[in-house]
Short mmCIF file of C-alpha atoms in Angstrom, two decimals:
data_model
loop_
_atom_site.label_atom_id
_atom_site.label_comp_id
_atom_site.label_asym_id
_atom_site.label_seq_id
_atom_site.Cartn_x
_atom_site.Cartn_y
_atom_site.Cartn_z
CA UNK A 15 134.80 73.27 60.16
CA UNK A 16 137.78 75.59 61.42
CA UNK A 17 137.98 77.56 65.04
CA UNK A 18 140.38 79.48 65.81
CA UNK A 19 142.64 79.48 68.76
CA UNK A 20 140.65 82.46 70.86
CA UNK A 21 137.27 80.42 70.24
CA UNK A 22 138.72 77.40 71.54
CA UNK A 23 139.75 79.11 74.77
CA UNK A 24 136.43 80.30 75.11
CA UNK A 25 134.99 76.71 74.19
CA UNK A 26 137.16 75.18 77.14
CA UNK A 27 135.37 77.93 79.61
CA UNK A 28 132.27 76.04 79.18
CA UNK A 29 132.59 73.01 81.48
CA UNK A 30 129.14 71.15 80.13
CA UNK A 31 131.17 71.20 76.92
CA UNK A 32 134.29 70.02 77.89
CA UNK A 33 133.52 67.17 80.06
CA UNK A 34 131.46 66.04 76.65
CA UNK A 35 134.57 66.61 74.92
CA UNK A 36 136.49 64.31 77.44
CA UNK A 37 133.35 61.87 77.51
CA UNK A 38 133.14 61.76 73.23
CA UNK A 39 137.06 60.98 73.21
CA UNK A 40 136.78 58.48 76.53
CA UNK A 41 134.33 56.72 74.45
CA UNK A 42 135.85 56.50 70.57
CA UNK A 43 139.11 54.79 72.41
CA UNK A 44 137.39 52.15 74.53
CA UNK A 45 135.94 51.53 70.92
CA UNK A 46 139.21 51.05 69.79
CA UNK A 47 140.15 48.46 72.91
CA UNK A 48 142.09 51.84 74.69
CA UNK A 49 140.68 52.62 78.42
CA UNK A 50 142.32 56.35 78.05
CA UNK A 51 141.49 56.35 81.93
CA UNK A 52 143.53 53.75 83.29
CA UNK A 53 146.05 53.63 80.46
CA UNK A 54 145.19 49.69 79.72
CA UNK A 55 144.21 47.46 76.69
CA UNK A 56 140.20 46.63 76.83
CA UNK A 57 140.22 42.83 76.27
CA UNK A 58 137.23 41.41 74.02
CA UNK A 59 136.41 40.97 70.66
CA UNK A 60 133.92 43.69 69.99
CA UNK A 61 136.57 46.35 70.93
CA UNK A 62 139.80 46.79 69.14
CA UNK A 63 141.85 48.90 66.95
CA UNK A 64 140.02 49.21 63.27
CA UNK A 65 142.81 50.74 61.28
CA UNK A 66 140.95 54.03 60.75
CA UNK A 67 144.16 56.49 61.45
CA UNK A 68 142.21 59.50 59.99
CA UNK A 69 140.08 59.25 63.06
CA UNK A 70 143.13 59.09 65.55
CA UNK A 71 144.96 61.88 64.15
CA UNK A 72 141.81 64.26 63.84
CA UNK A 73 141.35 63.35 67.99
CA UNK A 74 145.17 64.13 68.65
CA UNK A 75 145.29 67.33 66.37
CA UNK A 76 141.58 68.27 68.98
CA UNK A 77 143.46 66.88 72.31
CA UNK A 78 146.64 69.04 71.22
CA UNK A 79 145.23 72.24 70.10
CA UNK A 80 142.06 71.84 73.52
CA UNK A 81 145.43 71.25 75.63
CA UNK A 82 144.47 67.89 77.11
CA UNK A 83 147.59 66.34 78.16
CA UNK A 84 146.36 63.50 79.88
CA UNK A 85 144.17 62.11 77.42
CA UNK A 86 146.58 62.69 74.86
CA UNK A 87 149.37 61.12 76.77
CA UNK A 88 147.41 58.14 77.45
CA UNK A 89 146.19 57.77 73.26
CA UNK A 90 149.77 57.99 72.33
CA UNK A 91 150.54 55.03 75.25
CA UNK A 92 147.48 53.16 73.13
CA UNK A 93 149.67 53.82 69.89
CA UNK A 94 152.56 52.64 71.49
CA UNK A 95 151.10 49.61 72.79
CA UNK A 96 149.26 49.02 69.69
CA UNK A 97 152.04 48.93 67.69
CA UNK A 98 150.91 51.32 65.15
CA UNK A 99 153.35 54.46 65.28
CA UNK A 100 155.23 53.48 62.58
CA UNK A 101 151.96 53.39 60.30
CA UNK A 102 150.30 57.09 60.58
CA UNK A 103 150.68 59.41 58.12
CA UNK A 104 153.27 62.14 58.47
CA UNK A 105 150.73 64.58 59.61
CA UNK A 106 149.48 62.57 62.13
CA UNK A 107 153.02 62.27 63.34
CA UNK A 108 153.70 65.57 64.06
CA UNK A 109 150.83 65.34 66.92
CA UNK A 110 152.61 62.70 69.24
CA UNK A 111 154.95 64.85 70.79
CA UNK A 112 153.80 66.29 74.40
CA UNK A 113 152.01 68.45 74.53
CA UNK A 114 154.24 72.44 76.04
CA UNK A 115 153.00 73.57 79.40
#
């Protein structure tokens, strides 16, 4: 499924919506060990990084093109600390820059 950029910012107009949005992404990196909130590793054996990159770069390509700077700032710290940067695919690549005011 494609939008395009005009129904996104009508999407983000709809508050019930986006704090879902935030809540669904909150929730897929806390499965991965990530607390996007407070920019720190979750300790425990249940939640951790599972390898699935397809996932990630799908979220960053959403975060970038929905504008969400902090979140995406704070899943490209999770990268970082997770030592996996050097391992995505070239298309996920191109969605770890910052995101332009």
């Amino acid at each position: 499924y494609r939008i395009g950029l005009q129904d996104i910012e009508n999407i983000k107009q709809n508050i019930e919506f986006m704090v879902n949005y935030r809540s669904g992404v909150i929730l897929v990196a806390k499965s991965w060990g990530w607390d996007l909130e407070n920019h720190v590793v979750i300790k425990n054996q249940k939640q951790h990084w599972t390898g699935y990159s397809v996932r990630l770069g799908k979220m960053l390509q959403s975060l970038t093109l929905f504008r969400q700077k902090d979140l995406h700032q704070s899943l490209v710290h999770f990268i970082d600390q997770a030592n996996i940067r050097s391992d995505l695919e070239g298309w996920i690549q191109q969605y770890l820059v910052p995101i332009p005011s």
